[in-house]
């Protein structure tokens, strides 16, 4: 097989994979915009009229603005904790020398092996019962405020940075926080983009914990409100599938936009540019 044939075959396979990846989005968008409840969004050329009424219907039932705001506050709180503690802990484990550093890193890896579902009920008793944080943003955010996976990612990236950069900064009189802020963080932008995207997707789509800790509908994020709508109110509208897919579009759009925004950072950083020779 010639090189040209191999390249053509590769592009064909990649094209088919892209079509398979994009088809669920096509199904969701077309179904959300269809007027006729009997039309099938899975058809390549859908029949029936087009409408924005499905978005109006789902908004009347779950209040998209309020639930999107709840999802945004919940996700932003988790992101802040993940980045602040992840960067500081990752830098400390990678670049600072202190007794017990390896043991602490091993314990952190062991914590990642414990399923969250195993801790959910004790966490609920502690957060909602002991601390009284049920139906609050803090109650939703607290169990996810520190992400050990983010600490691991940042540590691995910090280990790849040349030691000479840190030594030069310390010789110039920079403290560790200044070194972290001015030297380390600008060099690990791909890691930050990766952590932001992964962390955003998690709490934005999270259902079990917000469902457990929030009973007030006005505090529930969109994923929980949409699930409640599917269970309780979907059969009371003329086009339930269209309304459900409209809600799914509202839930998926911020993630797609975030990926497009951070896509340019998914490339190797020029970590060697600051080292002479």
PDB file of C-alpha atoms in Angstrom:
ATOM      1  CA  UNK A   1       0.000   0.000   0.000  1.00  0.00           C
ATOM      2  CA  UNK A   2       1.441   3.356  -1.048  1.00  0.00           C
ATOM      3  CA  UNK A   3       1.835   6.316   1.250  1.00  0.00           C
ATOM      4  CA  UNK A   4      -0.954   8.170  -0.571  1.00  0.00           C
ATOM      5  CA  UNK A   5      -3.361   5.250  -0.152  1.00  0.00           C
ATOM      6  CA  UNK A   6      -2.511   5.007   3.530  1.00  0.00           C
ATOM      7  CA  UNK A   7      -3.161   8.708   4.011  1.00  0.00           C
ATOM      8  CA  UNK A   8      -6.508   8.488   2.168  1.00  0.00           C
ATOM      9  CA  UNK A   9      -7.556   5.492   4.271  1.00  0.00           C
ATOM     10  CA  UNK A  10      -6.562   7.346   7.436  1.00  0.00           C
ATOM     11  CA  UNK A  11      -8.633  10.384   6.459  1.00  0.00           C
ATOM     12  CA  UNK A  12     -11.615   8.173   5.642  1.00  0.00           C
ATOM     13  CA  UNK A  13     -11.418   6.467   9.036  1.00  0.00           C
ATOM     14  CA  UNK A  14     -11.035   9.789  10.814  1.00  0.00           C
ATOM     15  CA  UNK A  15     -13.995  11.188   8.857  1.00  0.00           C
ATOM     16  CA  UNK A  16     -16.187   8.232   9.834  1.00  0.00           C
ATOM     17  CA  UNK A  17     -15.134   8.617  13.476  1.00  0.00           C
ATOM     18  CA  UNK A  18     -15.957  12.334  13.326  1.00  0.00           C
ATOM     19  CA  UNK A  19     -19.397  11.596  11.866  1.00  0.00           C
ATOM     20  CA  UNK A  20     -20.062   9.066  14.615  1.00  0.00           C
ATOM     21  CA  UNK A  21     -18.991  11.601  17.230  1.00  0.00           C
ATOM     22  CA  UNK A  22     -21.084  14.435  15.794  1.00  0.00           C
ATOM     23  CA  UNK A  23     -24.262  12.405  15.156  1.00  0.00           C
ATOM     24  CA  UNK A  24     -25.548  12.595  18.772  1.00  0.00           C
ATOM     25  CA  UNK A  25     -25.228  16.389  18.588  1.00  0.00           C
ATOM     26  CA  UNK A  26     -27.122  16.362  15.290  1.00  0.00           C
ATOM     27  CA  UNK A  27     -29.824  14.161  16.835  1.00  0.00           C
ATOM     28  CA  UNK A  28     -30.116  16.484  19.836  1.00  0.00           C
ATOM     29  CA  UNK A  29     -30.239  19.759  17.893  1.00  0.00           C
ATOM     30  CA  UNK A  30     -32.655  18.535  15.217  1.00  0.00           C
ATOM     31  CA  UNK A  31     -34.948  16.950  17.798  1.00  0.00           C
ATOM     32  CA  UNK A  32     -34.966  20.144  19.875  1.00  0.00           C
ATOM     33  CA  UNK A  33     -36.039  22.196  16.847  1.00  0.00           C
ATOM     34  CA  UNK A  34     -38.710  19.869  15.457  1.00  0.00           C
ATOM     35  CA  UNK A  35     -42.343  20.854  15.738  1.00  0.00           C
ATOM     36  CA  UNK A  36     -44.022  17.570  14.899  1.00  0.00           C
ATOM     37  CA  UNK A  37     -43.822  15.138  17.829  1.00  0.00           C
ATOM     38  CA  UNK A  38     -44.118  12.162  15.465  1.00  0.00           C
ATOM     39  CA  UNK A  39     -41.097  13.148  13.370  1.00  0.00           C
ATOM     40  CA  UNK A  40     -37.883  11.233  13.994  1.00  0.00           C
ATOM     41  CA  UNK A  41     -34.764  13.285  14.652  1.00  0.00           C
ATOM     42  CA  UNK A  42     -32.660  10.255  13.785  1.00  0.00           C
ATOM     43  CA  UNK A  43     -33.588  10.620  10.122  1.00  0.00           C
ATOM     44  CA  UNK A  44     -30.820  12.035   7.971  1.00  0.00           C
ATOM     45  CA  UNK A  45     -33.298  14.502   6.455  1.00  0.00           C
ATOM     46  CA  UNK A  46     -35.890  15.151   9.179  1.00  0.00           C
ATOM     47  CA  UNK A  47     -39.474  15.878   8.235  1.00  0.00           C
ATOM     48  CA  UNK A  48     -41.901  18.220   9.943  1.00  0.00           C
ATOM     49  CA  UNK A  49     -41.880  21.889  10.832  1.00  0.00           C
ATOM     50  CA  UNK A  50     -39.252  23.771  12.771  1.00  0.00           C
ATOM     51  CA  UNK A  51     -39.869  25.655  15.982  1.00  0.00           C
ATOM     52  CA  UNK A  52     -38.254  27.179  19.048  1.00  0.00           C
ATOM     53  CA  UNK A  53     -41.289  26.275  21.118  1.00  0.00           C
ATOM     54  CA  UNK A  54     -39.531  23.322  22.730  1.00  0.00           C
ATOM     55  CA  UNK A  55     -37.107  25.708  24.417  1.00  0.00           C
ATOM     56  CA  UNK A  56     -40.051  27.766  25.656  1.00  0.00           C
ATOM     57  CA  UNK A  57     -41.707  24.633  27.008  1.00  0.00           C
ATOM     58  CA  UNK A  58     -38.676  23.410  28.911  1.00  0.00           C
ATOM     59  CA  UNK A  59     -38.015  26.904  30.235  1.00  0.00           C
ATOM     60  CA  UNK A  60     -41.562  27.106  31.619  1.00  0.00           C
ATOM     61  CA  UNK A  61     -41.109  23.794  33.404  1.00  0.00           C
ATOM     62  CA  UNK A  62     -37.576  24.010  34.830  1.00  0.00           C
ATOM     63  CA  UNK A  63     -36.639  27.743  34.584  1.00  0.00           C
ATOM     64  CA  UNK A  64     -33.541  27.458  32.405  1.00  0.00           C
ATOM     65  CA  UNK A  65     -32.054  30.759  33.549  1.00  0.00           C
ATOM     66  CA  UNK A  66     -32.221  29.850  37.241  1.00  0.00           C
ATOM     67  CA  UNK A  67     -31.002  26.258  36.830  1.00  0.00           C
ATOM     68  CA  UNK A  68     -28.189  27.334  34.501  1.00  0.00           C
ATOM     69  CA  UNK A  69     -27.143  29.915  37.084  1.00  0.00           C
ATOM     70  CA  UNK A  70     -27.135  27.211  39.791  1.00  0.00           C
ATOM     71  CA  UNK A  71     -25.014  24.970  37.578  1.00  0.00           C
ATOM     72  CA  UNK A  72     -22.630  27.854  36.884  1.00  0.00           C
ATOM     73  CA  UNK A  73     -22.177  28.744  40.578  1.00  0.00           C
ATOM     74  CA  UNK A  74     -21.712  25.089  41.514  1.00  0.00           C
ATOM     75  CA  UNK A  75     -19.183  24.465  38.731  1.00  0.00           C
ATOM     76  CA  UNK A  76     -17.313  27.748  39.278  1.00  0.00           C
ATOM     77  CA  UNK A  77     -16.906  26.999  42.983  1.00  0.00           C
ATOM     78  CA  UNK A  78     -15.493  23.559  42.229  1.00  0.00           C
ATOM     79  CA  UNK A  79     -13.178  25.065  39.587  1.00  0.00           C
ATOM     80  CA  UNK A  80     -11.793  27.679  41.981  1.00  0.00           C
ATOM     81  CA  UNK A  81     -10.994  25.094  44.642  1.00  0.00           C
ATOM     82  CA  UNK A  82      -9.544  22.661  42.118  1.00  0.00           C
ATOM     83  CA  UNK A  83      -7.209  25.233  40.557  1.00  0.00           C
ATOM     84  CA  UNK A  84      -6.071  26.914  43.784  1.00  0.00           C
ATOM     85  CA  UNK A  85      -5.414  23.760  45.790  1.00  0.00           C
ATOM     86  CA  UNK A  86      -4.336  21.733  42.755  1.00  0.00           C
ATOM     87  CA  UNK A  87      -1.677  24.230  41.680  1.00  0.00           C
ATOM     88  CA  UNK A  88      -0.347  24.780  45.204  1.00  0.00           C
ATOM     89  CA  UNK A  89      -0.323  21.091  46.161  1.00  0.00           C
ATOM     90  CA  UNK A  90       1.047  19.990  42.788  1.00  0.00           C
ATOM     91  CA  UNK A  91       3.866  22.530  42.998  1.00  0.00           C
ATOM     92  CA  UNK A  92       4.702  21.531  46.578  1.00  0.00           C
ATOM     93  CA  UNK A  93       4.822  17.817  45.741  1.00  0.00           C
ATOM     94  CA  UNK A  94       6.917  18.391  42.633  1.00  0.00           C
ATOM     95  CA  UNK A  95       9.355  21.155  43.615  1.00  0.00           C
ATOM     96  CA  UNK A  96       9.582  21.432  47.393  1.00  0.00           C
ATOM     97  CA  UNK A  97      11.657  19.033  49.459  1.00  0.00           C
ATOM     98  CA  UNK A  98      10.089  18.097  52.802  1.00  0.00           C
ATOM     99  CA  UNK A  99       9.829  15.016  54.980  1.00  0.00           C
ATOM    100  CA  UNK A 100       6.986  12.679  54.035  1.00  0.00           C
ATOM    101  CA  UNK A 101       6.535  14.048  50.514  1.00  0.00           C
ATOM    102  CA  UNK A 102       6.528  10.620  48.852  1.00  0.00           C
ATOM    103  CA  UNK A 103       4.214   9.142  51.491  1.00  0.00           C
ATOM    104  CA  UNK A 104       1.780  12.020  51.055  1.00  0.00           C
ATOM    105  CA  UNK A 105       1.768  11.523  47.291  1.00  0.00           C
ATOM    106  CA  UNK A 106       1.118   7.776  47.733  1.00  0.00           C
ATOM    107  CA  UNK A 107      -1.782   8.467  50.087  1.00  0.00           C
ATOM    108  CA  UNK A 108      -3.223  10.891  47.542  1.00  0.00           C
ATOM    109  CA  UNK A 109      -3.111   8.181  44.865  1.00  0.00           C
ATOM    110  CA  UNK A 110      -4.830   5.753  47.219  1.00  0.00           C
ATOM    111  CA  UNK A 111      -7.630   8.268  47.846  1.00  0.00           C
ATOM    112  CA  UNK A 112      -8.320   8.332  44.102  1.00  0.00           C
ATOM    113  CA  UNK A 113      -9.090   4.595  44.221  1.00  0.00           C
ATOM    114  CA  UNK A 114     -12.037   5.080  46.608  1.00  0.00           C
ATOM    115  CA  UNK A 115     -15.331   5.432  44.653  1.00  0.00           C
ATOM    116  CA  UNK A 116     -17.235   8.596  45.486  1.00  0.00           C
ATOM    117  CA  UNK A 117     -20.477   6.604  45.699  1.00  0.00           C
ATOM    118  CA  UNK A 118     -19.002   4.764  48.679  1.00  0.00           C
ATOM    119  CA  UNK A 119     -18.563   8.054  50.547  1.00  0.00           C
ATOM    120  CA  UNK A 120     -21.774   9.716  49.415  1.00  0.00           C
ATOM    121  CA  UNK A 121     -24.036   8.765  52.334  1.00  0.00           C
ATOM    122  CA  UNK A 122     -21.483   9.622  55.076  1.00  0.00           C
ATOM    123  CA  UNK A 123     -20.758  12.889  53.277  1.00  0.00           C
ATOM    124  CA  UNK A 124     -24.473  13.673  53.085  1.00  0.00           C
ATOM    125  CA  UNK A 125     -24.898  13.041  56.823  1.00  0.00           C
ATOM    126  CA  UNK A 126     -21.916  15.262  57.577  1.00  0.00           C
ATOM    127  CA  UNK A 127     -22.672  18.067  55.104  1.00  0.00           C
ATOM    128  CA  UNK A 128     -26.461  18.247  55.447  1.00  0.00           C
ATOM    129  CA  UNK A 129     -26.822  17.022  59.037  1.00  0.00           C
ATOM    130  CA  UNK A 130     -23.730  18.139  60.957  1.00  0.00           C
ATOM    131  CA  UNK A 131     -22.936  21.322  59.025  1.00  0.00           C
ATOM    132  CA  UNK A 132     -26.513  22.175  58.000  1.00  0.00           C
ATOM    133  CA  UNK A 133     -25.484  22.913  54.402  1.00  0.00           C
ATOM    134  CA  UNK A 134     -28.382  21.200  52.666  1.00  0.00           C
ATOM    135  CA  UNK A 135     -29.955  23.264  49.870  1.00  0.00           C
ATOM    136  CA  UNK A 136     -26.928  25.557  49.701  1.00  0.00           C
ATOM    137  CA  UNK A 137     -24.207  26.143  47.117  1.00  0.00           C
ATOM    138  CA  UNK A 138     -21.570  25.391  49.747  1.00  0.00           C
ATOM    139  CA  UNK A 139     -23.135  21.995  50.387  1.00  0.00           C
ATOM    140  CA  UNK A 140     -22.907  21.125  46.703  1.00  0.00           C
ATOM    141  CA  UNK A 141     -19.362  22.437  46.268  1.00  0.00           C
ATOM    142  CA  UNK A 142     -17.637  21.244  49.465  1.00  0.00           C
ATOM    143  CA  UNK A 143     -17.119  17.511  48.618  1.00  0.00           C
ATOM    144  CA  UNK A 144     -15.500  18.421  45.268  1.00  0.00           C
ATOM    145  CA  UNK A 145     -13.506  21.469  46.393  1.00  0.00           C
ATOM    146  CA  UNK A 146     -10.208  19.553  46.363  1.00  0.00           C
ATOM    147  CA  UNK A 147      -9.547  17.303  43.363  1.00  0.00           C
ATOM    148  CA  UNK A 148      -6.702  14.815  43.767  1.00  0.00           C
ATOM    149  CA  UNK A 149      -6.677  14.109  40.023  1.00  0.00           C
ATOM    150  CA  UNK A 150      -5.886  17.787  39.384  1.00  0.00           C
ATOM    151  CA  UNK A 151      -3.067  17.647  41.960  1.00  0.00           C
ATOM    152  CA  UNK A 152      -1.605  14.647  40.125  1.00  0.00           C
ATOM    153  CA  UNK A 153      -1.819  16.353  36.715  1.00  0.00           C
ATOM    154  CA  UNK A 154      -0.190  19.560  37.952  1.00  0.00           C
ATOM    155  CA  UNK A 155       2.548  17.639  39.775  1.00  0.00           C
ATOM    156  CA  UNK A 156       3.462  15.727  36.634  1.00  0.00           C
ATOM    157  CA  UNK A 157       3.625  18.927  34.588  1.00  0.00           C
ATOM    158  CA  UNK A 158       5.694  20.745  37.197  1.00  0.00           C
ATOM    159  CA  UNK A 159       8.186  17.861  37.206  1.00  0.00           C
ATOM    160  CA  UNK A 160       8.843  18.424  33.489  1.00  0.00           C
ATOM    161  CA  UNK A 161       9.938  22.042  33.990  1.00  0.00           C
ATOM    162  CA  UNK A 162      13.707  22.705  34.043  1.00  0.00           C
ATOM    163  CA  UNK A 163      15.073  23.086  37.560  1.00  0.00           C
ATOM    164  CA  UNK A 164      17.319  25.929  36.345  1.00  0.00           C
ATOM    165  CA  UNK A 165      14.299  28.230  36.004  1.00  0.00           C
ATOM    166  CA  UNK A 166      13.391  27.834  39.668  1.00  0.00           C
ATOM    167  CA  UNK A 167      16.962  28.121  40.864  1.00  0.00           C
ATOM    168  CA  UNK A 168      17.474  31.361  38.925  1.00  0.00           C
ATOM    169  CA  UNK A 169      14.269  32.836  40.376  1.00  0.00           C
ATOM    170  CA  UNK A 170      15.291  31.926  43.936  1.00  0.00           C
ATOM    171  CA  UNK A 171      18.763  33.403  43.434  1.00  0.00           C
ATOM    172  CA  UNK A 172      17.062  36.656  42.377  1.00  0.00           C
ATOM    173  CA  UNK A 173      15.229  36.670  45.723  1.00  0.00           C
ATOM    174  CA  UNK A 174      11.811  35.355  44.668  1.00  0.00           C
ATOM    175  CA  UNK A 175       9.800  33.487  47.286  1.00  0.00           C
ATOM    176  CA  UNK A 176       7.986  30.241  46.546  1.00  0.00           C
ATOM    177  CA  UNK A 177       4.635  31.929  45.906  1.00  0.00           C
ATOM    178  CA  UNK A 178       6.303  34.367  43.497  1.00  0.00           C
ATOM    179  CA  UNK A 179       8.067  31.471  41.753  1.00  0.00           C
ATOM    180  CA  UNK A 180       4.778  29.618  41.473  1.00  0.00           C
ATOM    181  CA  UNK A 181       2.863  32.624  40.140  1.00  0.00           C
ATOM    182  CA  UNK A 182       5.495  34.099  37.818  1.00  0.00           C
ATOM    183  CA  UNK A 183       7.458  31.045  36.647  1.00  0.00           C
ATOM    184  CA  UNK A 184       5.552  27.798  37.111  1.00  0.00           C
ATOM    185  CA  UNK A 185       1.943  28.684  36.291  1.00  0.00           C
ATOM    186  CA  UNK A 186       2.665  30.400  32.934  1.00  0.00           C
ATOM    187  CA  UNK A 187       4.605  27.300  31.849  1.00  0.00           C
ATOM    188  CA  UNK A 188       1.784  24.816  32.543  1.00  0.00           C
ATOM    189  CA  UNK A 189      -1.067  26.415  30.604  1.00  0.00           C
ATOM    190  CA  UNK A 190      -1.872  23.148  28.780  1.00  0.00           C
ATOM    191  CA  UNK A 191      -2.274  21.449  32.158  1.00  0.00           C
ATOM    192  CA  UNK A 192      -4.513  24.264  33.403  1.00  0.00           C
ATOM    193  CA  UNK A 193      -6.660  24.003  30.256  1.00  0.00           C
ATOM    194  CA  UNK A 194      -6.913  20.227  30.709  1.00  0.00           C
ATOM    195  CA  UNK A 195      -7.879  20.502  34.366  1.00  0.00           C
ATOM    196  CA  UNK A 196     -10.426  23.262  33.693  1.00  0.00           C
ATOM    197  CA  UNK A 197     -12.119  21.236  30.953  1.00  0.00           C
ATOM    198  CA  UNK A 198     -12.159  17.973  32.894  1.00  0.00           C
ATOM    199  CA  UNK A 199     -13.279  19.649  36.106  1.00  0.00           C
ATOM    200  CA  UNK A 200     -15.965  21.704  34.358  1.00  0.00           C
ATOM    201  CA  UNK A 201     -17.525  18.653  32.723  1.00  0.00           C
ATOM    202  CA  UNK A 202     -17.704  16.775  36.032  1.00  0.00           C
ATOM    203  CA  UNK A 203     -19.795  19.109  38.236  1.00  0.00           C
ATOM    204  CA  UNK A 204     -21.682  20.587  35.255  1.00  0.00           C
ATOM    205  CA  UNK A 205     -23.109  17.135  34.443  1.00  0.00           C
ATOM    206  CA  UNK A 206     -23.134  15.833  38.026  1.00  0.00           C
ATOM    207  CA  UNK A 207     -26.505  14.440  39.077  1.00  0.00           C
ATOM    208  CA  UNK A 208     -26.248  12.180  42.132  1.00  0.00           C
ATOM    209  CA  UNK A 209     -24.710  14.542  44.702  1.00  0.00           C
ATOM    210  CA  UNK A 210     -26.750  17.681  43.846  1.00  0.00           C
ATOM    211  CA  UNK A 211     -29.890  15.525  43.711  1.00  0.00           C
ATOM    212  CA  UNK A 212     -29.097  14.160  47.156  1.00  0.00           C
ATOM    213  CA  UNK A 213     -28.172  17.436  48.849  1.00  0.00           C
ATOM    214  CA  UNK A 214     -30.774  19.767  47.267  1.00  0.00           C
ATOM    215  CA  UNK A 215     -34.496  19.382  47.879  1.00  0.00           C
ATOM    216  CA  UNK A 216     -35.444  22.969  47.010  1.00  0.00           C
ATOM    217  CA  UNK A 217     -36.123  23.159  43.253  1.00  0.00           C
ATOM    218  CA  UNK A 218     -34.787  26.722  43.126  1.00  0.00           C
ATOM    219  CA  UNK A 219     -31.323  25.465  44.187  1.00  0.00           C
ATOM    220  CA  UNK A 220     -31.046  22.537  41.807  1.00  0.00           C
ATOM    221  CA  UNK A 221     -28.641  22.665  38.841  1.00  0.00           C
ATOM    222  CA  UNK A 222     -29.902  22.023  35.335  1.00  0.00           C
ATOM    223  CA  UNK A 223     -28.883  18.342  35.234  1.00  0.00           C
ATOM    224  CA  UNK A 224     -31.037  17.596  38.293  1.00  0.00           C
ATOM    225  CA  UNK A 225     -33.944  19.786  37.157  1.00  0.00           C
ATOM    226  CA  UNK A 226     -33.939  18.137  33.732  1.00  0.00           C
ATOM    227  CA  UNK A 227     -33.977  14.658  35.277  1.00  0.00           C
ATOM    228  CA  UNK A 228     -36.898  15.643  37.519  1.00  0.00           C
ATOM    229  CA  UNK A 229     -38.728  17.006  34.474  1.00  0.00           C
ATOM    230  CA  UNK A 230     -38.231  13.732  32.605  1.00  0.00           C
ATOM    231  CA  UNK A 231     -39.575  11.786  35.573  1.00  0.00           C
ATOM    232  CA  UNK A 232     -42.516  13.962  36.588  1.00  0.00           C
ATOM    233  CA  UNK A 233     -43.685  16.356  33.890  1.00  0.00           C
ATOM    234  CA  UNK A 234     -42.558  15.082  30.489  1.00  0.00           C
ATOM    235  CA  UNK A 235     -45.842  13.348  29.690  1.00  0.00           C
ATOM    236  CA  UNK A 236     -47.856  16.528  30.256  1.00  0.00           C
ATOM    237  CA  UNK A 237     -46.596  18.312  27.129  1.00  0.00           C
ATOM    238  CA  UNK A 238     -47.375  17.702  23.469  1.00  0.00           C
ATOM    239  CA  UNK A 239     -43.783  17.043  22.406  1.00  0.00           C
ATOM    240  CA  UNK A 240     -41.910  15.650  25.441  1.00  0.00           C
ATOM    241  CA  UNK A 241     -38.933  14.422  23.432  1.00  0.00           C
ATOM    242  CA  UNK A 242     -38.461  17.831  21.831  1.00  0.00           C
ATOM    243  CA  UNK A 243     -38.563  19.588  25.210  1.00  0.00           C
ATOM    244  CA  UNK A 244     -36.131  17.091  26.735  1.00  0.00           C
ATOM    245  CA  UNK A 245     -33.690  17.517  23.832  1.00  0.00           C
ATOM    246  CA  UNK A 246     -34.020  21.300  24.105  1.00  0.00           C
ATOM    247  CA  UNK A 247     -32.964  21.031  27.743  1.00  0.00           C
ATOM    248  CA  UNK A 248     -30.090  18.770  26.706  1.00  0.00           C
ATOM    249  CA  UNK A 249     -28.959  21.428  24.218  1.00  0.00           C
ATOM    250  CA  UNK A 250     -28.909  24.032  26.971  1.00  0.00           C
ATOM    251  CA  UNK A 251     -26.905  21.652  29.162  1.00  0.00           C
ATOM    252  CA  UNK A 252     -24.366  20.738  26.455  1.00  0.00           C
ATOM    253  CA  UNK A 253     -23.774  24.184  24.912  1.00  0.00           C
ATOM    254  CA  UNK A 254     -21.494  25.622  27.663  1.00  0.00           C
ATOM    255  CA  UNK A 255     -19.256  22.531  27.552  1.00  0.00           C
ATOM    256  CA  UNK A 256     -18.868  22.776  23.765  1.00  0.00           C
ATOM    257  CA  UNK A 257     -18.091  26.498  23.991  1.00  0.00           C
ATOM    258  CA  UNK A 258     -15.543  25.891  26.750  1.00  0.00           C
ATOM    259  CA  UNK A 259     -13.779  23.230  24.702  1.00  0.00           C
ATOM    260  CA  UNK A 260     -13.612  25.550  21.676  1.00  0.00           C
ATOM    261  CA  UNK A 261     -12.264  28.331  23.894  1.00  0.00           C
ATOM    262  CA  UNK A 262      -9.493  26.237  25.462  1.00  0.00           C
ATOM    263  CA  UNK A 263      -8.631  24.137  22.406  1.00  0.00           C
ATOM    264  CA  UNK A 264      -5.673  26.354  21.489  1.00  0.00           C
ATOM    265  CA  UNK A 265      -3.983  25.541  24.796  1.00  0.00           C
ATOM    266  CA  UNK A 266      -3.887  21.793  24.079  1.00  0.00           C
ATOM    267  CA  UNK A 267      -0.369  21.879  22.686  1.00  0.00           C
ATOM    268  CA  UNK A 268       3.109  21.369  24.141  1.00  0.00           C
ATOM    269  CA  UNK A 269       4.448  24.364  26.048  1.00  0.00           C
ATOM    270  CA  UNK A 270       7.861  25.842  25.213  1.00  0.00           C
ATOM    271  CA  UNK A 271       9.374  24.828  28.531  1.00  0.00           C
ATOM    272  CA  UNK A 272      12.912  24.934  27.252  1.00  0.00           C
ATOM    273  CA  UNK A 273      12.789  28.486  25.892  1.00  0.00           C
ATOM    274  CA  UNK A 274      13.899  30.002  29.193  1.00  0.00           C
ATOM    275  CA  UNK A 275      16.973  27.776  29.563  1.00  0.00           C
ATOM    276  CA  UNK A 276      20.130  28.934  27.846  1.00  0.00           C
ATOM    277  CA  UNK A 277      21.930  26.333  25.758  1.00  0.00           C
TER     278      UNK A 277
END
